[in-house]
XYZ file of N, CA and C in Angstrom:
690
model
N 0.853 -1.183 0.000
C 0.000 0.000 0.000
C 0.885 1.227 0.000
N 0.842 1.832 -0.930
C 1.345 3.389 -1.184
C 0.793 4.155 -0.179
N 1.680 5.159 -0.146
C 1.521 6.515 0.998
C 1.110 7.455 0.460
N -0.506 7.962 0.748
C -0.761 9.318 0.253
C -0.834 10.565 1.199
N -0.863 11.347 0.241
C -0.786 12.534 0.916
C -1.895 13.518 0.038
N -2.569 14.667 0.642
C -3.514 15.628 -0.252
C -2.791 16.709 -0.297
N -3.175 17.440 -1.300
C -2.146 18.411 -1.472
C -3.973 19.455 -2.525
N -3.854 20.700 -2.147
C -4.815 21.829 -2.559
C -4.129 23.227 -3.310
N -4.533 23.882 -3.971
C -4.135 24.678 -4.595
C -5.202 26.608 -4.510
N -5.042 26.941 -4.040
C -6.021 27.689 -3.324
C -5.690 29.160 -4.316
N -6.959 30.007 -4.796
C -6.574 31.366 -5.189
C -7.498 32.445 -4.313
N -7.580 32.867 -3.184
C -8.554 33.644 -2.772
C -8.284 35.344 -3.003
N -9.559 35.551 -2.875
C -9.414 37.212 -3.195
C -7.875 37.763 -2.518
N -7.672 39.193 -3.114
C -6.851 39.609 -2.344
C -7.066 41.274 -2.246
N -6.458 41.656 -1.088
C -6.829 43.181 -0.870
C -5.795 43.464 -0.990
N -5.016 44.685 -1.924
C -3.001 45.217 -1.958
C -3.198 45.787 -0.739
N -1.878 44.883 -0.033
C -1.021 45.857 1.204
C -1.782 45.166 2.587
N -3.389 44.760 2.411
C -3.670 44.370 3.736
C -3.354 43.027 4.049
N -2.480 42.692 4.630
C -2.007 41.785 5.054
C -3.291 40.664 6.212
N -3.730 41.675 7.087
C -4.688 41.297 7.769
C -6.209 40.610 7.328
N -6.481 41.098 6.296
C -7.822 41.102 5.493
C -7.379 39.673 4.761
N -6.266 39.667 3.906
C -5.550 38.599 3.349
C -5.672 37.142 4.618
N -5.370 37.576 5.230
C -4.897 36.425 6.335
C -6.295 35.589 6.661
N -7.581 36.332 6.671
C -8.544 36.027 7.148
C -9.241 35.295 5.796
N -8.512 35.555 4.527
C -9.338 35.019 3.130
C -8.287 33.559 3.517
N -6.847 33.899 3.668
C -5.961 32.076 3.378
C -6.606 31.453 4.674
N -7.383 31.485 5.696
C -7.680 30.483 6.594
C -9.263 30.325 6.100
N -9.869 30.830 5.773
C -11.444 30.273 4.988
C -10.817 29.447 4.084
N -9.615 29.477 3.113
C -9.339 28.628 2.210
C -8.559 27.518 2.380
N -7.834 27.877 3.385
C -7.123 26.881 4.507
C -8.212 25.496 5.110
N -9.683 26.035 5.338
C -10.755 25.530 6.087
C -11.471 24.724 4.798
N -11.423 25.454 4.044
C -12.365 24.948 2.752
C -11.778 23.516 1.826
N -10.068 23.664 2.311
C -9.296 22.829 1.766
C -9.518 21.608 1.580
N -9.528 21.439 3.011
C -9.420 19.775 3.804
C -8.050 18.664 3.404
N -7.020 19.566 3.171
C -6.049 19.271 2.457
C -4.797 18.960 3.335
N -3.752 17.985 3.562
C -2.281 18.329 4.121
C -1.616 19.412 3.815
N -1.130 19.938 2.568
C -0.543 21.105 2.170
C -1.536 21.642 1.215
N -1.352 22.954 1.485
C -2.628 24.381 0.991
C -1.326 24.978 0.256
N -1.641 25.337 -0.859
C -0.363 26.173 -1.898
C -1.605 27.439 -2.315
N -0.686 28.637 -2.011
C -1.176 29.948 -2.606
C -0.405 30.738 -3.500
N -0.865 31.729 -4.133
C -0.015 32.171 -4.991
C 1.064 33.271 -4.327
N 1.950 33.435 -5.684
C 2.856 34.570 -5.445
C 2.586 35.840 -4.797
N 3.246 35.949 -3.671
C 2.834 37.011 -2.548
C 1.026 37.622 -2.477
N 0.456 36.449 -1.689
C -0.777 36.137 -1.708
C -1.076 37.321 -0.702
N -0.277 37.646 0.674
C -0.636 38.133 1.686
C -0.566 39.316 1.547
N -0.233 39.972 0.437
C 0.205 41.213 0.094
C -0.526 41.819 -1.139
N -0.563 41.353 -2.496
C -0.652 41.329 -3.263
C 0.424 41.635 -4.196
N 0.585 41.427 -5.490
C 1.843 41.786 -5.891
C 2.330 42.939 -6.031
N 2.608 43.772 -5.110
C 2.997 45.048 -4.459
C 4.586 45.136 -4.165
N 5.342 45.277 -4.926
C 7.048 45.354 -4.943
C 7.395 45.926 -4.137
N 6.891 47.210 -3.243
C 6.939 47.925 -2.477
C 6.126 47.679 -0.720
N 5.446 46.290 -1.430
C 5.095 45.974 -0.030
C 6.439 45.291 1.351
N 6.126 45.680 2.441
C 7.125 45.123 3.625
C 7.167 44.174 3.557
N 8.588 43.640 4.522
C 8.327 42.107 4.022
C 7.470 41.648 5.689
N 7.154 40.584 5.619
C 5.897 39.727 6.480
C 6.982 38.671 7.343
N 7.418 38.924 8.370
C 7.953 38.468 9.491
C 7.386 37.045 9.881
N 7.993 36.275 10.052
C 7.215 35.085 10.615
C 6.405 34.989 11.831
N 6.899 36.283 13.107
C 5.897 35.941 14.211
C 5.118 36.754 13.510
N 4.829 37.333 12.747
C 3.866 38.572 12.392
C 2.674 37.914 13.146
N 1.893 39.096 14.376
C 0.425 38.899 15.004
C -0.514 38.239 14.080
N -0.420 38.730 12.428
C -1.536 39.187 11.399
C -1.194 37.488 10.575
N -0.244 36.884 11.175
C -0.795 35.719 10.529
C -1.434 34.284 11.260
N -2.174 35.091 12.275
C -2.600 34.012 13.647
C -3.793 33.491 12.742
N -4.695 33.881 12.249
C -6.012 33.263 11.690
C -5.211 32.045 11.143
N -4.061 32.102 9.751
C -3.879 30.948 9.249
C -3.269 30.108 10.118
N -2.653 30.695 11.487
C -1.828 29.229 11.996
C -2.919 28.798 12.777
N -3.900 29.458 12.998
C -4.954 28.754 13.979
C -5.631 27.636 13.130
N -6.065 28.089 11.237
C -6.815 27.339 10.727
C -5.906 25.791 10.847
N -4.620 26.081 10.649
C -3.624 25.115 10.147
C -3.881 24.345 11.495
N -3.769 24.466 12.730
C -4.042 23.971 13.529
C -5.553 22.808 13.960
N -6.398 23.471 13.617
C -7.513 22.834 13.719
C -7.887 21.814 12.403
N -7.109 21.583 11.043
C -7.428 21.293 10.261
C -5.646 20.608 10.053
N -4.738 20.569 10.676
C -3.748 19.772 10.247
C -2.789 19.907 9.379
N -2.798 21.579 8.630
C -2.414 21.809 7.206
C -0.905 22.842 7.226
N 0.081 22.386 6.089
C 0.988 23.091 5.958
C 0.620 23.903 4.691
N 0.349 25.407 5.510
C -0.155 26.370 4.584
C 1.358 26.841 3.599
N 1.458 27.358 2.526
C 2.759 27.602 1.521
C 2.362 29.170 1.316
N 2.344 30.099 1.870
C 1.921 31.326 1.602
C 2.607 31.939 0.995
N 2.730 33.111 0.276
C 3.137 33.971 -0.583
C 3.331 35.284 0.097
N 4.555 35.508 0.306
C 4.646 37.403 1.164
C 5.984 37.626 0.550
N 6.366 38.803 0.835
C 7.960 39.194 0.637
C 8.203 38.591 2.076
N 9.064 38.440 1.996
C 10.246 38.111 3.954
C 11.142 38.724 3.752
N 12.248 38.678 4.819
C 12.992 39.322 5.212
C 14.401 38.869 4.256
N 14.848 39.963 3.709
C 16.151 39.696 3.027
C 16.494 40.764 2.059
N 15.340 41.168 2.120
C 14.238 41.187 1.569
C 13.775 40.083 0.131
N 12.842 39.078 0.201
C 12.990 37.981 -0.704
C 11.864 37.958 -1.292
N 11.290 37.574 -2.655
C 9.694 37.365 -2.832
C 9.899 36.067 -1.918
N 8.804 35.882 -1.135
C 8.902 34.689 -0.682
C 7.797 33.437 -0.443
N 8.072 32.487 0.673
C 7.135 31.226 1.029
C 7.258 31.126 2.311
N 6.288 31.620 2.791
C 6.035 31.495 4.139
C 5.297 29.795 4.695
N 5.777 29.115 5.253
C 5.282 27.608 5.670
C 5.058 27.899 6.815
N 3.345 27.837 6.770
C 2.545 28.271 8.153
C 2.000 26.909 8.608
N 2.520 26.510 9.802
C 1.436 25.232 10.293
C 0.601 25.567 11.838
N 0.133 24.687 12.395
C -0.433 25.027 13.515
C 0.329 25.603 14.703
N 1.958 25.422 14.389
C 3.075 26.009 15.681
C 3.204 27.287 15.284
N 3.398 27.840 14.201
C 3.275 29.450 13.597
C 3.982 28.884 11.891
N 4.885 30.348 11.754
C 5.545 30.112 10.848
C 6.964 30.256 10.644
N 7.243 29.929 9.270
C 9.052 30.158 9.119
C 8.960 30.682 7.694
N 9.831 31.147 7.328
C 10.427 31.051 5.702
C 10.820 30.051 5.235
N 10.187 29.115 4.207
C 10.857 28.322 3.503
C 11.331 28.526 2.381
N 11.162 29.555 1.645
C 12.342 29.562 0.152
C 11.336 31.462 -0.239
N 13.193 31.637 -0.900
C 12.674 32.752 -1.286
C 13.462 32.652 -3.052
N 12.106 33.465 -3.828
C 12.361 33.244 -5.252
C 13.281 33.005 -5.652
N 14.123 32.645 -6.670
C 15.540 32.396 -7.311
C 15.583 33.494 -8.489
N 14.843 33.212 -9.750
C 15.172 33.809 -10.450
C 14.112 35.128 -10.383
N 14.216 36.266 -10.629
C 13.524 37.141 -10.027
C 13.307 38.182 -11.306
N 12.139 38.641 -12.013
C 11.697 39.253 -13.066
C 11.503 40.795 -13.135
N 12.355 41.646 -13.923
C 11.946 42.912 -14.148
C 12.558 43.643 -13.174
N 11.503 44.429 -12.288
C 11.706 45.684 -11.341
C 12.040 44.203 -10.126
N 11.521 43.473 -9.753
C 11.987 42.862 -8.776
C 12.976 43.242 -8.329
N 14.243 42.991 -9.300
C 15.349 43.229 -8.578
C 15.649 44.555 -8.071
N 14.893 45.203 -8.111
C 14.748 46.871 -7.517
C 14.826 46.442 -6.356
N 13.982 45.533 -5.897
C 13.205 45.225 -4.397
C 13.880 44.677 -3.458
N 14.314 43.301 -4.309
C 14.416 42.043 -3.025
C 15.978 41.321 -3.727
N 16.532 40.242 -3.276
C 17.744 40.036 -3.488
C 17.131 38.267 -3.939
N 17.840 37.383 -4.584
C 17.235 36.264 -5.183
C 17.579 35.070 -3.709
N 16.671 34.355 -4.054
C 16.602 33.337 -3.075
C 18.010 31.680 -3.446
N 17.641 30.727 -2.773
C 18.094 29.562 -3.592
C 17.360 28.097 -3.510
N 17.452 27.511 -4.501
C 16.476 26.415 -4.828
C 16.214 25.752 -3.409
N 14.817 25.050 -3.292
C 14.669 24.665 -1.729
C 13.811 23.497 -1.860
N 13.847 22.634 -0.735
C 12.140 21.846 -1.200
C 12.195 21.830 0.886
N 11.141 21.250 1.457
C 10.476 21.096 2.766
C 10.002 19.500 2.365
N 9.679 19.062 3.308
C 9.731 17.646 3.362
C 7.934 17.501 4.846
N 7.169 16.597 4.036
C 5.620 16.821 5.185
C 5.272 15.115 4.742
N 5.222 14.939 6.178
C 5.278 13.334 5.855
C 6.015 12.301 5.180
N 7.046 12.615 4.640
C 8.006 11.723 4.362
C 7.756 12.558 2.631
N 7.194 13.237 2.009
C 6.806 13.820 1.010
C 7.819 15.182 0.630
N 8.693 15.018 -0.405
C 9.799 16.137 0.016
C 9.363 16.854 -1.703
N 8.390 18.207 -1.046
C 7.875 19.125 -1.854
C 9.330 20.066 -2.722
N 9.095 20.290 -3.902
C 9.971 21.503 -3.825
C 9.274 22.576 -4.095
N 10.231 23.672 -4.026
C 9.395 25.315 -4.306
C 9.882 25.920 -5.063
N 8.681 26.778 -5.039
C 9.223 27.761 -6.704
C 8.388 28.764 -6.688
N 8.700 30.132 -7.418
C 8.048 31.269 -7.475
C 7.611 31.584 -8.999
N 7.075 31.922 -9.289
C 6.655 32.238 -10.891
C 7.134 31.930 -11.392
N 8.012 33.025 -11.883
C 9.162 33.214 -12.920
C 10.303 31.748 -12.901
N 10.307 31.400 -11.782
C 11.555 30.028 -11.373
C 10.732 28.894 -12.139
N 9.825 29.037 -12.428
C 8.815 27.516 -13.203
C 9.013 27.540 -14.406
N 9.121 29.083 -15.062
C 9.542 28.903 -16.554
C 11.570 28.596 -16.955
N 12.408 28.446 -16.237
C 13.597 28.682 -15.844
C 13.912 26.727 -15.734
N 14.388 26.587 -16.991
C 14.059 24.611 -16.781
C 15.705 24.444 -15.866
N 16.543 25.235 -15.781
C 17.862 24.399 -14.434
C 17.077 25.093 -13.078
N 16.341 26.220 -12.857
C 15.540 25.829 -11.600
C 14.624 24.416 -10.880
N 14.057 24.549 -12.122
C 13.139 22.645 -11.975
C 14.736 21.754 -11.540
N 15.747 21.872 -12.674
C 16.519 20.603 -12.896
C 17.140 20.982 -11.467
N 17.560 21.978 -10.947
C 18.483 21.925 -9.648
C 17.477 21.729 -8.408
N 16.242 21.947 -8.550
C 15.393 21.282 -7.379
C 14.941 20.279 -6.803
N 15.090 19.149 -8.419
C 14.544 18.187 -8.846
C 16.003 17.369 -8.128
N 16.812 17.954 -8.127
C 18.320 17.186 -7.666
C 18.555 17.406 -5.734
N 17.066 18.100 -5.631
C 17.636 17.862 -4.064
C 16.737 16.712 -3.516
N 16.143 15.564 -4.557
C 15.254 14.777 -4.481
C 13.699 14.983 -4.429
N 12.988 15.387 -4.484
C 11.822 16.125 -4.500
C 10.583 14.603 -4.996
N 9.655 14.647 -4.386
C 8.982 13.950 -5.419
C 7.791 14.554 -5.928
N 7.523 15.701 -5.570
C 6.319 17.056 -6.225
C 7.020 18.585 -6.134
N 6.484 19.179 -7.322
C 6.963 20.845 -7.224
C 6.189 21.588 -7.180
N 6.212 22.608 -6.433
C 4.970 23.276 -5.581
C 5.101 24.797 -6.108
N 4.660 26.100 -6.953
C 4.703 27.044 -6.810
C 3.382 27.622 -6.905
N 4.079 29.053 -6.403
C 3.146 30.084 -6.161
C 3.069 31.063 -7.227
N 2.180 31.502 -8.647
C 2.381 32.446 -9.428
C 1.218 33.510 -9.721
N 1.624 34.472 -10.431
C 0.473 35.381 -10.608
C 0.883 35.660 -12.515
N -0.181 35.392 -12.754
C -0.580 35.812 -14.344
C -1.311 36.596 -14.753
N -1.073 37.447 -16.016
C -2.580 38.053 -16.229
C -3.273 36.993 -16.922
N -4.918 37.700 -17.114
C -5.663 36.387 -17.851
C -5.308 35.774 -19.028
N -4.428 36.964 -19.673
C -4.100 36.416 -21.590
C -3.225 35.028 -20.836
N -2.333 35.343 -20.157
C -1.665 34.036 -19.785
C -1.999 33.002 -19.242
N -3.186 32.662 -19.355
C -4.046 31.361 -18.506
C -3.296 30.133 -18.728
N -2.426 29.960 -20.098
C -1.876 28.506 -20.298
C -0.642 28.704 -20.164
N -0.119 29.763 -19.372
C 1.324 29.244 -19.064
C 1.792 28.276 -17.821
N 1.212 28.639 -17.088
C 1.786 27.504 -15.876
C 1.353 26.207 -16.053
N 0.014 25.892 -16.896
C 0.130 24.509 -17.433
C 0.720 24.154 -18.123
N 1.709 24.713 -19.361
C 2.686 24.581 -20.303
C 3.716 24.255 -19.567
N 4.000 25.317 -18.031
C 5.338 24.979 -17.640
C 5.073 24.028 -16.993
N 3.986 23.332 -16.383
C 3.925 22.324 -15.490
C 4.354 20.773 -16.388
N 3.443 20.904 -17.557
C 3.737 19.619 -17.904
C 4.721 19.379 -18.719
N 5.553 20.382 -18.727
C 7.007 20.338 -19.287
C 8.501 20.019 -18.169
N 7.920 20.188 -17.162
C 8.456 20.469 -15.849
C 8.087 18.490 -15.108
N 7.070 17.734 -15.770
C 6.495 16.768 -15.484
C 7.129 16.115 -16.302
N 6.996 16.281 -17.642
C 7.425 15.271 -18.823
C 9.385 15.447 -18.501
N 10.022 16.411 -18.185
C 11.595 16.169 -17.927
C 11.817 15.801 -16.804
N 11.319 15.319 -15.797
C 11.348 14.934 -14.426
C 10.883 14.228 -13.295
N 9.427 13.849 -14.005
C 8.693 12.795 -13.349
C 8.415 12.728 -12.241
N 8.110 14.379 -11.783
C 7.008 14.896 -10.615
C 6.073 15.216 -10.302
N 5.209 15.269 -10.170
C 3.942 15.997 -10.110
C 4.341 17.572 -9.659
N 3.118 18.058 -10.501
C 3.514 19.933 -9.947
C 2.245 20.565 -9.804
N 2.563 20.976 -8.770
C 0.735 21.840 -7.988
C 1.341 23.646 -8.356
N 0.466 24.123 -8.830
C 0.663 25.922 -9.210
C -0.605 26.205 -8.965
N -0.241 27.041 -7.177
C -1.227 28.213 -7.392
C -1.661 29.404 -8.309
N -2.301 29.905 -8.273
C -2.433 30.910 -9.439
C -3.617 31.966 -8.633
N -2.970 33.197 -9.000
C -3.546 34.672 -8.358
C -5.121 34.295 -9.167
N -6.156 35.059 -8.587
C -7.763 35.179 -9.188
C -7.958 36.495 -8.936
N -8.671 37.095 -9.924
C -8.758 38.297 -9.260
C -8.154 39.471 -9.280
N -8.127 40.988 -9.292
C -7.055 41.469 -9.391
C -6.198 41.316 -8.183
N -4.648 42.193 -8.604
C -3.939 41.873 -6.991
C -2.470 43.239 -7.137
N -2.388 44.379 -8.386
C -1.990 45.157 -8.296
C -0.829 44.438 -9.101
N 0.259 45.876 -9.359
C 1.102 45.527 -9.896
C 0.818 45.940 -11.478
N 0.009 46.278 -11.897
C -0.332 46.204 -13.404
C -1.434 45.023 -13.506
N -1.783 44.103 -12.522
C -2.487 42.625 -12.575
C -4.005 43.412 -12.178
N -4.200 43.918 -13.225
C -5.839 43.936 -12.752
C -6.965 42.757 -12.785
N -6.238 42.104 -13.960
C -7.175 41.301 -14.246
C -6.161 39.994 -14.618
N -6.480 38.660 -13.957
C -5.445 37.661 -13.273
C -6.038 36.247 -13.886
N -5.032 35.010 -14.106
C -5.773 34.220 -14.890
C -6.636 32.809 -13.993
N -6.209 32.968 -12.848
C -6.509 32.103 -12.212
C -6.355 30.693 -12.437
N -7.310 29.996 -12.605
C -7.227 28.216 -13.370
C -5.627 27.428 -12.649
N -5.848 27.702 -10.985
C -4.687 26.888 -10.379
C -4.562 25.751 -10.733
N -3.819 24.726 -10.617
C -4.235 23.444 -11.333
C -2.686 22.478 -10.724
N -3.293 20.847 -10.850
C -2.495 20.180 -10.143
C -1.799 19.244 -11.174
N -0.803 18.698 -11.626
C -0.830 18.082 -12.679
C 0.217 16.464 -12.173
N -0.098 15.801 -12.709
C 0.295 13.960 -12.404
C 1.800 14.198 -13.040
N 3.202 13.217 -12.434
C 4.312 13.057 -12.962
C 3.722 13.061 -14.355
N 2.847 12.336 -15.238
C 3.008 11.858 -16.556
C 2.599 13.355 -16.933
N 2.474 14.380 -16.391
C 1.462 15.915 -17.172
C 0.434 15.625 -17.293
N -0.775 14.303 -16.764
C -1.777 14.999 -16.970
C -2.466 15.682 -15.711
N -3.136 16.686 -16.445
C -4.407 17.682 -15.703
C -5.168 17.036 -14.511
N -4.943 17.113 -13.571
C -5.666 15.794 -12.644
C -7.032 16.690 -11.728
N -6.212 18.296 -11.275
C -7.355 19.129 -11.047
C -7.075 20.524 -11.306
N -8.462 21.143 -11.240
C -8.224 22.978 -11.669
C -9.490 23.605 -11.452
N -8.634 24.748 -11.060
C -10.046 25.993 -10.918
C -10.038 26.481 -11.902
N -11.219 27.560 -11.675
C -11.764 28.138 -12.669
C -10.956 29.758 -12.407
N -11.244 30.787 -13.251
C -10.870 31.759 -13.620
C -11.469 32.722 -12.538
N -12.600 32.070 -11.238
C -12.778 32.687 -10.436
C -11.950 32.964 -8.574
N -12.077 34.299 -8.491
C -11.938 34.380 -6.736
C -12.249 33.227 -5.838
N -11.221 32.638 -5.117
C -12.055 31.787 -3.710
C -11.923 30.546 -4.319
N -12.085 29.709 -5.295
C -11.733 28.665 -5.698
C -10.258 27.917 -5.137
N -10.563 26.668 -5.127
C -9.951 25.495 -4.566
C -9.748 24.346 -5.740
N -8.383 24.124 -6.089
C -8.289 22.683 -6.393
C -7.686 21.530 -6.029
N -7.778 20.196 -5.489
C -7.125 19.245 -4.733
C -7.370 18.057 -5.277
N -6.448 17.357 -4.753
C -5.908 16.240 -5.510
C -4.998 15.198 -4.602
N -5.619 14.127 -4.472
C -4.725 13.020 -3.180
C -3.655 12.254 -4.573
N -2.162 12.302 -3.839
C -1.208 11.637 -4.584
C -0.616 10.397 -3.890
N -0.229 9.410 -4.135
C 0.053 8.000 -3.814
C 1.648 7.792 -4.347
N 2.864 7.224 -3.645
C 4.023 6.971 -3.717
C 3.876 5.389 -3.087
C-alpha cells in the first residue's frame, strides 16, 4: 500500500497591502481545503505590491492561518515578501511560521526590491515538496536543480494576467514530462496590483506523466485538490 498525501491549490481574493484582510481570506481557504498542504499564490498576503514590507514570521496578522492550520492539520505555503528582503514562502502550520524559500530567479523591477533566493524543497510526511516562485517555473535548471535535491512534487506560487491562462500549465507539464514529478501551481484570481488587474486564475495540479488531474476556474475563492500516492 502506497503513501498518500492531499495536497490543494487555493486562489482567494486579495486586498493590496492588507495583510490582515488577506490572512482572514488564506484560513477560509485553509478551512475549505481539507487538504495536508494548501499552496497559494505569489505574494498572496500582500498582493503583488514590490513595495510591499516584508511579512515576518511571528507577524500577530498571521494568527487566523496558523490557527486554521491547527484545527485542520495543514501546511499552509503562503506567498509574502520576507525578510532579506525575498519574494517569498512562508510555511505556516499550527506552531506558527518560518520562511521556507525565497524566489531564485527574479523578473523585471523585482530586482529593484528584493535580493534572489536559492532552490529549496520542505519535506511533510516523508513527502519532500519543492518550491518555486513564478518566474523560477519557466527557468528549466531551476526545476533541474530542485529536482536534484530529491523532490517527489513541485509546488509554486504564481500570478498571471488572464491572456496568460496557459502558461503555468505549459510549464507544469514540461516540468512533469523532464522529471517525473507531479507539480501543484497556485495561481492569483482576481485582481492583486502591480499592473495585474485582471489575473488568470485556473490553479491546477498536474500527475508526474502531465496529466491535468485538477483545476479551478478563472474565479476568486476557488480550490483545487488532488490526493497523490508513492
Amino acid at each position: 500500500m502506497g503513501q498518500s498525501s492531499s495536497i490543494a491549490v487555493a486562489q482567494p481574493r486579495c486586498t493590496a497591502f492588507d495583510v490582515k484582510t488577506n490572512a482572514v481570506a488564506h484560513r477560509e481557504a485553509v478551512r475549505a481545503a481539507n487538504a495536508r498542504v494548501v499552496a497559494f499564490p505569489e505574494m498572496s498576503l500582500t498582493g503583488y505590491k514590490l513595495e510591499a514590507a516584508p511579512v515576518l514570521p511571528d507577524d500577530e496578522r498571521l494568527a487566523p492561518i496558523v490557527a486554521a492550520c491547527a484545527e485542520s492539520g495543514t501546511l499552509a505555503l503562503v506567498g509574502a515578501p520576507v525578510p532579506g528582503p525575498r519574494i517569498g514562502i512562508l510555511a505556516v502550520d499550527g506552531k506558527g511560521a518560518r520562511v521556507a524559500y525565497g524566489k531564485v530567479y527574479l523578473h523585471g523591477s523585482e530586482a529593484d526590491h528584493f535580493v534572489p533566493g536559492e532552490p529549496a524543497m520542505i519535506e511533510v510526511d516523508g513527502w519532500r515538496l519543492g518550491l518555486a516562485v513564478c518566474r523560477d517555473t519557466g527557468i528549466p535548471e531551476h526545476a533541474a536543480q530542485t529536482v536534484a535535491l530529491g523532490i517527489d512534487g513541485y509546488v509554486a506560487g504564481v500570478v498571471h494576467a488572464d491572456h496568460e491562462a496557459e502558461v503555468h500549465g505549459e510549464r507544469a507539464r514540461r516540468i512533469a514530462a523532464d522529471h517525473g514529478v507531479w507539480v501543484a501551481t497556485a495561481a492569483f484570481a482576481g485582481p492583486t496590483g502591480g499592473g495585474f488587474d485582471r489575473t488568470s486564475g485556473r490553479s491546477g495540479i498536474w500527475s508526474a506523466d502531465g496529466a491535468l488531474v485538477a483545476e479551478a476556474s478563472a474565479a476568486p475563492d476557488e480550490i483545487a485538490r488532488a490526493v497523490f500516492v508513492k
